Short mmCIF file of C-alpha atoms in Angstrom, two decimals:
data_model
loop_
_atom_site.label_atom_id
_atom_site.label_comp_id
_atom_site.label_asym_id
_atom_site.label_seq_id
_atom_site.Cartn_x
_atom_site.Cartn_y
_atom_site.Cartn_z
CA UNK A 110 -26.98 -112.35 150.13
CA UNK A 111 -24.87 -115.21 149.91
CA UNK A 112 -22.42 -115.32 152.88
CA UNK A 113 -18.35 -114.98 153.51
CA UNK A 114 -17.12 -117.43 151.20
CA UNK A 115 -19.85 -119.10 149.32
CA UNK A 116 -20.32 -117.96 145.31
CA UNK A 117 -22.69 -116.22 143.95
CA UNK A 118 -24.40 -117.30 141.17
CA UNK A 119 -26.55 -114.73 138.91
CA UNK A 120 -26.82 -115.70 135.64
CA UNK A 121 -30.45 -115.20 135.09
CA UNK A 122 -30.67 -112.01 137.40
CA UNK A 123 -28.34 -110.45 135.30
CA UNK A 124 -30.01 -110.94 132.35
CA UNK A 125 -33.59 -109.99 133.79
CA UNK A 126 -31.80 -106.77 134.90
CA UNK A 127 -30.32 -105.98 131.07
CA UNK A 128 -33.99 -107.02 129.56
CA UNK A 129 -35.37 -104.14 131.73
CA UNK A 130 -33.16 -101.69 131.03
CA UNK A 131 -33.33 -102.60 127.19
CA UNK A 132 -29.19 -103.15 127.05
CA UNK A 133 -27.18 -105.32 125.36
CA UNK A 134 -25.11 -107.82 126.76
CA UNK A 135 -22.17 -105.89 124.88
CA UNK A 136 -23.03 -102.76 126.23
CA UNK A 137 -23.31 -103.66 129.80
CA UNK A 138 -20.17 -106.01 129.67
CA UNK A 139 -18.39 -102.57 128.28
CA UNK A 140 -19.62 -100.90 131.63
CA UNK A 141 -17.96 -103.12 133.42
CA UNK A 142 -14.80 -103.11 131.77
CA UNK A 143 -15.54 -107.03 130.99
CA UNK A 144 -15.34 -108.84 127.36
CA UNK A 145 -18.44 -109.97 126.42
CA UNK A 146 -17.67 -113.62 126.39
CA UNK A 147 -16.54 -113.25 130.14
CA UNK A 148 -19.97 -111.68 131.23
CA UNK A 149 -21.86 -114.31 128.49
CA UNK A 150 -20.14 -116.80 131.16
CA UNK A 151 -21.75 -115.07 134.41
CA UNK A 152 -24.80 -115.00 132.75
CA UNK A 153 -24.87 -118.39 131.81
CA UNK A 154 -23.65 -119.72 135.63
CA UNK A 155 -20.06 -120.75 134.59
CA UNK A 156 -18.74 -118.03 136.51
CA UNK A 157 -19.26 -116.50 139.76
CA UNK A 158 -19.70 -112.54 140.43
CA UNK A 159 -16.64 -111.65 142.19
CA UNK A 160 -17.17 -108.72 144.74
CA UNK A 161 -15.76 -106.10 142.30
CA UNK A 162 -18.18 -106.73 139.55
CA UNK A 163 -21.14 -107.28 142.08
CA UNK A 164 -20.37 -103.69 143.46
CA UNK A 165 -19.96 -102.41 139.68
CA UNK A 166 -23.41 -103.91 138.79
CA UNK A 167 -24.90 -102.39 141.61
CA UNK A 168 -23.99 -99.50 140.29
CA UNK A 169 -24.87 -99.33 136.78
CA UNK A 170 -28.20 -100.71 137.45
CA UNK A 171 -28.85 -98.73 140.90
CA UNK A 172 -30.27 -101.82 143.03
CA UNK A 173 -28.37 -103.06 146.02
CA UNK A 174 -26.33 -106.20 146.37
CA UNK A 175 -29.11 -108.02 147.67
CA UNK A 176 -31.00 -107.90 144.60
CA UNK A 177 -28.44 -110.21 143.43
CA UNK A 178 -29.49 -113.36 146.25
CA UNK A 179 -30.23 -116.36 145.37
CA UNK A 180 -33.30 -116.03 147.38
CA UNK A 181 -35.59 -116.52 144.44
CA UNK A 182 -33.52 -119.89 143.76
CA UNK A 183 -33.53 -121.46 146.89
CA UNK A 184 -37.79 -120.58 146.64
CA UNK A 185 -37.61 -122.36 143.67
CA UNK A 186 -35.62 -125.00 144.41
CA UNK A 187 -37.87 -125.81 147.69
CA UNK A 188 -41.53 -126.10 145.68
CA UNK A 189 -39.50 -128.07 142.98
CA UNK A 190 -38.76 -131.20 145.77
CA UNK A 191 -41.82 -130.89 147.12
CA UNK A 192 -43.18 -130.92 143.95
CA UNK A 193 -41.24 -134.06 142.73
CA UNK A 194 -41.84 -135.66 146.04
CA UNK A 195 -45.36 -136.28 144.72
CA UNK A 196 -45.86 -140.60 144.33
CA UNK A 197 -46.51 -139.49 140.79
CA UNK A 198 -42.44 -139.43 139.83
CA UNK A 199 -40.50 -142.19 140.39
CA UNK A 200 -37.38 -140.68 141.62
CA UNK A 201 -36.54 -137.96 143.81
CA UNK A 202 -33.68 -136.12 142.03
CA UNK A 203 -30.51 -135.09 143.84
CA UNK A 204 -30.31 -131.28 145.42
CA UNK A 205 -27.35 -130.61 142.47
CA UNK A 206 -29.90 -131.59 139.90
CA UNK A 207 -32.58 -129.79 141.57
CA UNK A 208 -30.24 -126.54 141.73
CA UNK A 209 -29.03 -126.89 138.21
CA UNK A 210 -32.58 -126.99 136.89
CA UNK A 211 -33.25 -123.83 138.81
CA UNK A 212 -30.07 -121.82 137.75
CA UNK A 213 -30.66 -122.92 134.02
CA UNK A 214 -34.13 -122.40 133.53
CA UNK A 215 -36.09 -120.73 135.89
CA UNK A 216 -38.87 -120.00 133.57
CA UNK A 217 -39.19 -123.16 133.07
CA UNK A 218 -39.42 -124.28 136.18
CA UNK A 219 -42.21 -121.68 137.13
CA UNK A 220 -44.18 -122.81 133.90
CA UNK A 221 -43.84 -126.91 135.50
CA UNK A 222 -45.00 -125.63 139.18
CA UNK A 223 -48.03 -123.71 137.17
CA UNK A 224 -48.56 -127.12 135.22
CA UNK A 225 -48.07 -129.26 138.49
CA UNK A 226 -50.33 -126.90 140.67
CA UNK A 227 -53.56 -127.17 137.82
CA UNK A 228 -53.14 -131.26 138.08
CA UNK A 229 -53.21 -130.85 141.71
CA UNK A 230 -56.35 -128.33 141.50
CA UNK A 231 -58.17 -130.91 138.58
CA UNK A 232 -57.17 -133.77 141.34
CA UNK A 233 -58.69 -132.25 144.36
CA UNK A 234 -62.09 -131.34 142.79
CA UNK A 235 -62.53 -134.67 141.53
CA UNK A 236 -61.92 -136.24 144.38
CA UNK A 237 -64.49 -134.40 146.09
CA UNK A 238 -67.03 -134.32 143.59
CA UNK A 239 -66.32 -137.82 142.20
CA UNK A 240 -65.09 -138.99 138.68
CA UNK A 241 -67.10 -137.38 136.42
CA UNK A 242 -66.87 -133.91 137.92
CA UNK A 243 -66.18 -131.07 135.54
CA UNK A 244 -62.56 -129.45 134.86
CA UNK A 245 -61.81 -127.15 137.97
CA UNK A 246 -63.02 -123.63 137.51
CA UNK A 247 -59.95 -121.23 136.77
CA UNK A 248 -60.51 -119.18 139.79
CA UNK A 249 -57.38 -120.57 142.70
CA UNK A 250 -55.54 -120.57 139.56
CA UNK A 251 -55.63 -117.39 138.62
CA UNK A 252 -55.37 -116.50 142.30
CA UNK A 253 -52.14 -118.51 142.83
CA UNK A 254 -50.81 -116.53 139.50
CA UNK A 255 -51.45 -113.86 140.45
CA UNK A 256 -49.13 -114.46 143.48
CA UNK A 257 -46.41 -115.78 141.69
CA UNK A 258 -46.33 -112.53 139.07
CA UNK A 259 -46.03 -110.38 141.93
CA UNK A 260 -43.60 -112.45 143.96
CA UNK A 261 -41.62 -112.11 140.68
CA UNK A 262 -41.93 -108.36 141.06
CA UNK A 263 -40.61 -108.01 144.71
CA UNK A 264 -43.57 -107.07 145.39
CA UNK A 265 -42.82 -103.84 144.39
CA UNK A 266 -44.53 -101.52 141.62
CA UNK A 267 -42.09 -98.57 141.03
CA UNK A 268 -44.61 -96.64 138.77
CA UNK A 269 -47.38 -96.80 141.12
CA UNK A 270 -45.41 -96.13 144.37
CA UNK A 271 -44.27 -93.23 143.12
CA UNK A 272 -47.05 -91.64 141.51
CA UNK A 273 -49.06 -91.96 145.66
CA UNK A 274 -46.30 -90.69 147.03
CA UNK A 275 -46.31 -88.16 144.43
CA UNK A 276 -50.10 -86.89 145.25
CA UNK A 277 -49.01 -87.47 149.20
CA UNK A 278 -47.06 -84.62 148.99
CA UNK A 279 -49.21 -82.67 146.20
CA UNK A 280 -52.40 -82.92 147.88
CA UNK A 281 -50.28 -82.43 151.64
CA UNK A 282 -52.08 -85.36 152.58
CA UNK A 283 -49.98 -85.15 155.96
CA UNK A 284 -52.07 -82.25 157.72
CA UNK A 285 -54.72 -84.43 159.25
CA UNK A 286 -55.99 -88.25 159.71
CA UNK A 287 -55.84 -90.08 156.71
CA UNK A 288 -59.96 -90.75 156.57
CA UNK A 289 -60.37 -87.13 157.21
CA UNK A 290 -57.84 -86.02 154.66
CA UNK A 291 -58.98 -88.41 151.70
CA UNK A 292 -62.41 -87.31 152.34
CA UNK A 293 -61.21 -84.31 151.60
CA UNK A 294 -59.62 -84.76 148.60
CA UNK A 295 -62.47 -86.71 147.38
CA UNK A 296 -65.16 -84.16 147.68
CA UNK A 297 -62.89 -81.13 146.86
CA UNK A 298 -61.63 -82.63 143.36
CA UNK A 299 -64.67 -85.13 142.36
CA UNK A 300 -67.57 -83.41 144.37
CA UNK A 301 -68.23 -87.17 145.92
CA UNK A 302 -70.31 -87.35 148.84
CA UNK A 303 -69.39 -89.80 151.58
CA UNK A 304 -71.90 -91.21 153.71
CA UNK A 305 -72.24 -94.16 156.46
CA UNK A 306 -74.60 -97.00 155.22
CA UNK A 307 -74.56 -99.45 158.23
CA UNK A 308 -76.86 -101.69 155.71
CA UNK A 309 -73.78 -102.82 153.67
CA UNK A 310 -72.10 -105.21 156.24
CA UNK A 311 -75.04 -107.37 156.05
CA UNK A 312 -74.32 -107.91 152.64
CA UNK A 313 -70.92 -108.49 152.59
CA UNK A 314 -70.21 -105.06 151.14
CA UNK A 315 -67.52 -103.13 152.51
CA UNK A 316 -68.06 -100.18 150.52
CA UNK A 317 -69.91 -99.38 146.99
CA UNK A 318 -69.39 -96.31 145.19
CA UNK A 319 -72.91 -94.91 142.85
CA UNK A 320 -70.90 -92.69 139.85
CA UNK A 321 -73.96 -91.04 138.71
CA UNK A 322 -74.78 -89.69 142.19
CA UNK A 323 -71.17 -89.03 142.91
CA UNK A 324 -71.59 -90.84 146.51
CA UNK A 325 -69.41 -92.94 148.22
CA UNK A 326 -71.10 -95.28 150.77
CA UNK A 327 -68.96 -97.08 153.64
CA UNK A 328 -69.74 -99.80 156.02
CA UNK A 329 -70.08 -98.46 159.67
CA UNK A 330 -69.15 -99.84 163.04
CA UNK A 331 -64.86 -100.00 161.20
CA UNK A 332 -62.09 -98.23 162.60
CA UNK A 333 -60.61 -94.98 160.42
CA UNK A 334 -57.88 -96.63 159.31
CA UNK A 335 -60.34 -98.96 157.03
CA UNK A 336 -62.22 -96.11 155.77
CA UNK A 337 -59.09 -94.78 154.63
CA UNK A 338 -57.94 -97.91 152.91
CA UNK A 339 -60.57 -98.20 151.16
CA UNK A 340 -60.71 -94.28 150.35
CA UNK A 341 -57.85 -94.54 149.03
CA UNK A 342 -58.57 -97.62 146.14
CA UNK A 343 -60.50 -95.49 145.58
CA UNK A 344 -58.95 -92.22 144.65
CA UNK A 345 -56.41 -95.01 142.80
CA UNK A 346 -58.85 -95.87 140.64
CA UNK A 347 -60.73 -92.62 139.64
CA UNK A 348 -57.22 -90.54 139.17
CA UNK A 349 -54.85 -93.89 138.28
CA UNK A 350 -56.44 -96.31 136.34
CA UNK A 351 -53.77 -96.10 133.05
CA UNK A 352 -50.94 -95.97 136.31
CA UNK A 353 -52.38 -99.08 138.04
CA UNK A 354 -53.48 -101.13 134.69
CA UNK A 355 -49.63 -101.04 132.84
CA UNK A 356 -48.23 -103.26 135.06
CA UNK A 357 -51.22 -105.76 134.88
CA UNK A 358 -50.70 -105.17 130.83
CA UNK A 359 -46.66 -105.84 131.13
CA UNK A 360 -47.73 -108.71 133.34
CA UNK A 361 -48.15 -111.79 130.79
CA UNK A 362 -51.03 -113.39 133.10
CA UNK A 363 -52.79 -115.16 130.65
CA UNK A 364 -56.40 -115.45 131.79
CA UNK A 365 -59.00 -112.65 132.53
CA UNK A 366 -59.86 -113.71 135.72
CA UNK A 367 -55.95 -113.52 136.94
CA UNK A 368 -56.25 -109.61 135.30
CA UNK A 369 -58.46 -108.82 137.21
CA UNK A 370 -57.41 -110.40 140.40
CA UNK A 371 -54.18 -108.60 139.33
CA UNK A 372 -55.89 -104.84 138.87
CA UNK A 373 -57.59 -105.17 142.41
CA UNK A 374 -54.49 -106.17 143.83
CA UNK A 375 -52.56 -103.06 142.02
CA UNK A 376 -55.63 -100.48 144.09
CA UNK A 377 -54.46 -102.43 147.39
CA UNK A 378 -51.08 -101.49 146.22
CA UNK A 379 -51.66 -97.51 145.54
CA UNK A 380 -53.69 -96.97 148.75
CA UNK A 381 -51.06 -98.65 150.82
CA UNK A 382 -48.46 -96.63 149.31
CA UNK A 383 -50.81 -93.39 149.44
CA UNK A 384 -51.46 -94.14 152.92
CA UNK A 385 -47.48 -94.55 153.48
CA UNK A 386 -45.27 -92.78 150.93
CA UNK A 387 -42.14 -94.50 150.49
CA UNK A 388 -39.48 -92.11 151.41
CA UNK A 389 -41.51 -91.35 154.64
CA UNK A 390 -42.44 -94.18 155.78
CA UNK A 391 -38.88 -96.12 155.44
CA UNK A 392 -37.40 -92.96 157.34
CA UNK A 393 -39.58 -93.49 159.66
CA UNK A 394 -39.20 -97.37 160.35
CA UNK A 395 -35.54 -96.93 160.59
CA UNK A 396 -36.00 -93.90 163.07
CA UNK A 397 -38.05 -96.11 165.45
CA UNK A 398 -36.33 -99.79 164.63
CA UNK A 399 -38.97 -101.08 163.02
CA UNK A 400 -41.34 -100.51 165.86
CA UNK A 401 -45.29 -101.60 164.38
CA UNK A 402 -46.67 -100.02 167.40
CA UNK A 403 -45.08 -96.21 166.96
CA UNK A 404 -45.50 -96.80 162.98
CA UNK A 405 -49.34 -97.72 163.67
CA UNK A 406 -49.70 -94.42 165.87
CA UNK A 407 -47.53 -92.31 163.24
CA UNK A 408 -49.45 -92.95 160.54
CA UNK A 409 -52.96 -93.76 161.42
CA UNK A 410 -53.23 -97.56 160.05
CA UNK A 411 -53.22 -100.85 160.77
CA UNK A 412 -51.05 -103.43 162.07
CA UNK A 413 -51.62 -105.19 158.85
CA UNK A 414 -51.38 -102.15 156.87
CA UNK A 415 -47.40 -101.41 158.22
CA UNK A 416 -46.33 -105.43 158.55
CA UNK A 417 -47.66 -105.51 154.56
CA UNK A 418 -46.06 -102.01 153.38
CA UNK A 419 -42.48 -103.22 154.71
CA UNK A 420 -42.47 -106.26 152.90
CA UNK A 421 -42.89 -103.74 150.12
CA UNK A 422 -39.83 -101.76 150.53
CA UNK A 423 -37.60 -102.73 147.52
CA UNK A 424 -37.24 -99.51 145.61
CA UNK A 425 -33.72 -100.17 143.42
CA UNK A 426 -31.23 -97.95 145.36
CA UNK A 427 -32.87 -96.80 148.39
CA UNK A 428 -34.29 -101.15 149.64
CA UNK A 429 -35.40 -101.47 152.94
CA UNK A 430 -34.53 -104.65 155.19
CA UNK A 431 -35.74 -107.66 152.71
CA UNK A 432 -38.87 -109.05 154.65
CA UNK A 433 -41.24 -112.08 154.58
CA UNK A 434 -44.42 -111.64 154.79
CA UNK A 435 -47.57 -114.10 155.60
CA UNK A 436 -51.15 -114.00 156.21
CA UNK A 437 -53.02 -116.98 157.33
CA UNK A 438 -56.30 -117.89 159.39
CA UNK A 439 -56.85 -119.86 162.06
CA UNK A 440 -57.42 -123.05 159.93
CA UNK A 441 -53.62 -122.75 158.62
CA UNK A 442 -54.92 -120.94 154.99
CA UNK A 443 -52.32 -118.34 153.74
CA UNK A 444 -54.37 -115.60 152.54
CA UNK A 445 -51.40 -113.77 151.87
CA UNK A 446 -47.66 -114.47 151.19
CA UNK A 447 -44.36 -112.14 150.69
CA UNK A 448 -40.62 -113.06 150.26
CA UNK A 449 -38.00 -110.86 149.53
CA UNK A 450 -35.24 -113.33 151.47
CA UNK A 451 -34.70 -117.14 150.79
CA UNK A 452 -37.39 -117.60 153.31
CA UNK A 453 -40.17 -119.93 151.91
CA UNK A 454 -43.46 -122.33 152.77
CA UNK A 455 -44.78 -125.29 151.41
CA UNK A 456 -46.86 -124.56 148.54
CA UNK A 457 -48.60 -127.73 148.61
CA UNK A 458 -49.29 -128.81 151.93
CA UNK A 459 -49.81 -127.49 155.87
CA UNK A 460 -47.61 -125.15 157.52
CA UNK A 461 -45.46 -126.08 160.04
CA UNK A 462 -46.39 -126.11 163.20
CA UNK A 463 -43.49 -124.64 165.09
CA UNK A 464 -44.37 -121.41 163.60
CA UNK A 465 -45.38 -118.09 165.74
CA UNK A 466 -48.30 -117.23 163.83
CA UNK A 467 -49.73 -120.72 165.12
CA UNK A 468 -49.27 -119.36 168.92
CA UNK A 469 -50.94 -116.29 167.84
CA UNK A 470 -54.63 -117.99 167.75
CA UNK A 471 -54.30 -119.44 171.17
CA UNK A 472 -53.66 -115.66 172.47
CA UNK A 473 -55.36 -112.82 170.36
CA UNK A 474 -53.42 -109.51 170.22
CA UNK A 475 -50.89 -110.18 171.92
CA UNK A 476 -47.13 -109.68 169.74
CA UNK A 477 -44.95 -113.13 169.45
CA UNK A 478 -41.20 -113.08 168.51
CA UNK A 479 -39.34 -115.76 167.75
CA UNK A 480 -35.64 -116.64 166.27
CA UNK A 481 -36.17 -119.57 164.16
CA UNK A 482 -33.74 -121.65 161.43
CA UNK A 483 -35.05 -123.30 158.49
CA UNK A 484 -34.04 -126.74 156.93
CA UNK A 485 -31.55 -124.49 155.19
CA UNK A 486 -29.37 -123.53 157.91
CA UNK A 487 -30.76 -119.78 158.23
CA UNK A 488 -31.95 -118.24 160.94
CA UNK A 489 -34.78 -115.37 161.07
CA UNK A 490 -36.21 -113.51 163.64
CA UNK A 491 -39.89 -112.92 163.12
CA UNK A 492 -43.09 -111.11 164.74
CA UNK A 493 -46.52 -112.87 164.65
CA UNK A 494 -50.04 -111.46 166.05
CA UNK A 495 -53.79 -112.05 165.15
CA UNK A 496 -55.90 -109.22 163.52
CA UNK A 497 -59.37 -108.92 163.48
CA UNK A 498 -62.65 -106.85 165.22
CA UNK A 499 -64.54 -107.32 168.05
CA UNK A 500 -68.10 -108.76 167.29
CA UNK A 501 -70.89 -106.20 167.07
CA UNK A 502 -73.50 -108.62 168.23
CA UNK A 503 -73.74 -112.11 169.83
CA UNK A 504 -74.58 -113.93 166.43
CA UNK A 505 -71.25 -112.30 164.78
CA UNK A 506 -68.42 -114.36 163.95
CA UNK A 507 -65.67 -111.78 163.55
CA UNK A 508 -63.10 -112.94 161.07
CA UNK A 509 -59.64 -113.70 163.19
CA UNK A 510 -56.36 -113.87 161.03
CA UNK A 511 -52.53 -113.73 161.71
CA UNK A 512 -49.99 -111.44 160.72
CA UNK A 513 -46.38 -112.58 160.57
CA UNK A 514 -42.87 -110.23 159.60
CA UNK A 515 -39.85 -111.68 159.60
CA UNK A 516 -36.40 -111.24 158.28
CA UNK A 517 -32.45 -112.59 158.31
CA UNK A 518 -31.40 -112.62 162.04
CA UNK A 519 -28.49 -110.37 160.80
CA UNK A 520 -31.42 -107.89 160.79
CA UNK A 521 -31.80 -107.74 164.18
CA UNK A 522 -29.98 -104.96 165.60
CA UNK A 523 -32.03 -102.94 163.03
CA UNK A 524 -35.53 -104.58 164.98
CA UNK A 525 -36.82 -102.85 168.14
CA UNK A 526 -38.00 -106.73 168.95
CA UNK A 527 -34.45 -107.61 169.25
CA UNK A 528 -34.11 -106.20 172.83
CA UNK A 529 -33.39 -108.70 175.43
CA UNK A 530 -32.67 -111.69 172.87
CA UNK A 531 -29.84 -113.27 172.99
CA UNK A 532 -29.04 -113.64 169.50
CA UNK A 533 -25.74 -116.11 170.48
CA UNK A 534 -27.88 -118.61 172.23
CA UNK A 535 -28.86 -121.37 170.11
CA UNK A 536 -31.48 -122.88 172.73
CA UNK A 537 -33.49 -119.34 171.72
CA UNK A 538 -34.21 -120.26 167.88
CA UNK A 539 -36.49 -122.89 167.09
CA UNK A 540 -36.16 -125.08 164.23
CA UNK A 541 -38.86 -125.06 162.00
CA UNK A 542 -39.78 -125.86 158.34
CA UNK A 543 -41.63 -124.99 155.50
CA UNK A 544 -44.34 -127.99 156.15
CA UNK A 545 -44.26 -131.61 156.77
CA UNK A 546 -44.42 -132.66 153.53
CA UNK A 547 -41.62 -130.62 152.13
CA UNK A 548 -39.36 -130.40 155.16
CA UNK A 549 -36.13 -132.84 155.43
CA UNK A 550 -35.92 -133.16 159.04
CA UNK A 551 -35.49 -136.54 160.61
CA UNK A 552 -35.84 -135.76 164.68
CA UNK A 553 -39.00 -133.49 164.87
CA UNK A 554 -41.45 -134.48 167.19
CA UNK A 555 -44.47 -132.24 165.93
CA UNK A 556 -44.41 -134.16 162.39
CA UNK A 557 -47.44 -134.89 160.87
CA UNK A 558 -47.33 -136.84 158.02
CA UNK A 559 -43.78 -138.14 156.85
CA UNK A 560 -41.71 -136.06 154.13
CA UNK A 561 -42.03 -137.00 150.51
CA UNK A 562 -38.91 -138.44 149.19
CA UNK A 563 -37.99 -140.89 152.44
CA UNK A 564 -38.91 -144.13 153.10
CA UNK A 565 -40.63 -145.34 156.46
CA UNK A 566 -39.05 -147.61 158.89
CA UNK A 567 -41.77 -148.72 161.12
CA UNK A 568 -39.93 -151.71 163.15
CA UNK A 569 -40.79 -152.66 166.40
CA UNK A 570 -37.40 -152.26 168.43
CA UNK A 571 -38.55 -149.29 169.55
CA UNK A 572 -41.42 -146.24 169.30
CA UNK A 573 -40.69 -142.82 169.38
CA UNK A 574 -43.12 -139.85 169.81
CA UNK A 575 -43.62 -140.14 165.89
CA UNK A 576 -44.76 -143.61 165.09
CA UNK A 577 -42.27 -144.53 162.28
CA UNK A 578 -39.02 -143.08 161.82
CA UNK A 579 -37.80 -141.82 158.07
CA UNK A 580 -35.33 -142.93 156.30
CA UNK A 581 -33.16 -141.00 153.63
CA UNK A 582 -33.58 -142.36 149.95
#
């Protein structure tokens, strides 16, 4: 949410909002007591919500004020300068024209970051395969749109949350471990057999289900709360398909490759929220402050498993605290990436260095907090640590990844990790950015590479721990 004093502008919020609930502009400027010129205005960025009509929108279309941020903008605005930092344009335009762009045609903007990100794919593999190497092959595209759709969605899939949490409570999925309980339900309503084929992990196969034989064969040597993952796709998948393929039909993604990138990703969706029902599970993580740890134990899952369900929370009316979340391995690749605040990393280039999840690597399993502020001015508070299991033989190479959670410092009372920082003192946060290439500032002594958009001073009257300095266009 925008803060004491600054405007909010809507415009295209609004209108997403009327387009789902199939209203008018008429009708919804009658339920707020508004002509329809005056809310054609709002819509259209002229005017600012006041507080009155925020609240009264709220209402009428049961989200909470935060769905009205400008968190999606400032996202947007953040890839586009990166973006137009590229050699490629000859002029870097100013933040107003950059922000205009963004409040007046978002979809336009996302359609020139799709455009921008297949040159940069068709770039890359001809680079490394030489001039005459074929066009790129649509699979990181369909992967990185993918992303996007469900970024769009706030990460949240009303239809399909509600129908697990539905069957949580049908099935009384509560009464024992998850594995256990699944298994249950699997055998009791499909007669499927699950067995323990140690042979899969050689093969890359975490689990494969034979129809005709009605048996379910998992990996061994995984803790329960895997098993129960993938139990859960899937149950999603024999009882849900029609539930988990609307969305992916609603979704516009316009290759088949991104469809079905997009159906697997709506089975990870369903067994997280089978594994923690909505209603439950937010309960819960405001009864214990957020606490991973106790939620871990409470539920039977993984650190993962909680860190990615509370970046889902964003049920209109009933929103938990709007969450980041990222998943990256050791070599800096996101694997994984959430926003429901302004929070936001380069799309384009490294991450930034100053980050937690980067301290994570250098000290497995243990939990890393840290108070940071962005090039923006906002400050987060955020919890990094590395997932991954313990090698089963000496020629294993275990897969090692880190989890990061974050949120607005004003958050932090709400955060078990909160205890014992002193939220006052500045000399606690660490400024960080979304990656060299994109981020603006001037004094940072773990730069990389210098930021698109500046010009390089390199003079001799004096050296510096970076070897040039930048200088502002």
């Amino acid at each position: 949410m925008a803060t004491a004093g600054e405007k909010i502008f809507a415009g295209s919020r609004i209108r997403d909002l009327r387009a789902r609930n199939g209203q008018s502009q008429q009708g919804v400027a009658t339920a707020l007591g508004l002509s329809a010129s005056y809310l054609n205005q709002i819509e259209n960025d002229q005017r600012p919500l006041t507080p009155g009509i925020l609240l009264k929108l709220c209402t009428l279309f049961g989200v909470e004020p935060t769905w009205f941020s400008d968190s999606g903008d400032i996202q947007r605005m953040q890839v586009l300068r990166e973006i137009l930092g590229d050699p490629l344009f000859s002029a870097m335009p100013s933040p107003r024209q950059v922000q205009e762009a963004v409040r007046g045609a978002p979809w336009l903007c996302d359609q020139f970051v799709t455009l921008y990100r297949a040159f940069r794919a068709l770039q890359e593999e001809r680079g490394q395969a030489g001039a005459a190497a074929p066009a790129p092959q649509p699979g990181t595209g369909s992967y990185d749109a993918v992303g996007d759709w469900v970024q769009a969605e706030r990460n949240y899939f009303d239809e399909i949350d509600r129908a697990a949490e539905a069957l949580y409570e049908s099935a009384r999925l509560e009464e024992g471990g998850p594995a256990e309980m699944l298994g249950r339900y699997l055998r009791d309503r499909h007669d499927i057999r699950i067995v323990t084929d140690a042979a899969l992990d050689s093969q890359g196969v975490m689990w494969r289900f034979d129809r005709r034989a009605r048996r379910l064969a998992v990996t061994g040597g995984v803790p329960p709360e895997s098993t129960a993952f993938w139990l859960a796709q899937v149950i999603g998948r024999l009882d849900y398909g029609q539930v988990l393929a609307r969305p992916v039909r609603r979704s516009g993604l316009g290759s088949a490759d991104a469809r079905a990138l997009a159906t697997v990703g709506m089975s990870n969706y369903f067994a997280g929220a089978l594994l923690l029902p909505y209603e439950r599970f937010r309960r819960a993580a405001r009864q214990t402050r957020h606490d991973l740890d106790l939620l871990q134990r409470q539920f039977g899952v993984s650190f993962e498993q909680v860190c990615h369900r509370l970046s889902t929370m964003q049920r209109p009316g009933a929103e938990g605290i709007p969450f980041y979340f990222i998943k990256t391995d050791i070599a800096g690749n996101v694997l994984k990436s959430y926003s429901a605040t302004r929070f936001s990393r380069a799309r384009f280039g490294g991450l930034c260095a100053q980050w937690n999840v980067f301290e994570c690597f250098s000290a497995p399993g243990k939990l890393h907090v840290q108070m940071s502020r962005t090039t923006d001015d906002a400050v987060y508070i955020s919890v990094a640590r590395t997932v991954g299991h313990s090698p089963v033989s000496y020629f294993d190479r275990p897969r090692l990844v880190a989890i990061v959670l974050g949120c607005a410092v004003s958050h932090a009372p709400e955060l078990v990790y909160s205890a014992g920082l002193d939220l006052r003192d500045d000399r606690m946060v660490i400024p960080i950015g979304p990656g060299c290439r994109a981020c603006i500032r001037t004094d940072c002594r773990h730069r990389a590479i210098p930021a698109t958009g500046f010009g390089i001073d390199a003079g001799s009257e004096e050296r510096g721990v970076v070897p040039y300095h930048m200088v502002a266009p």
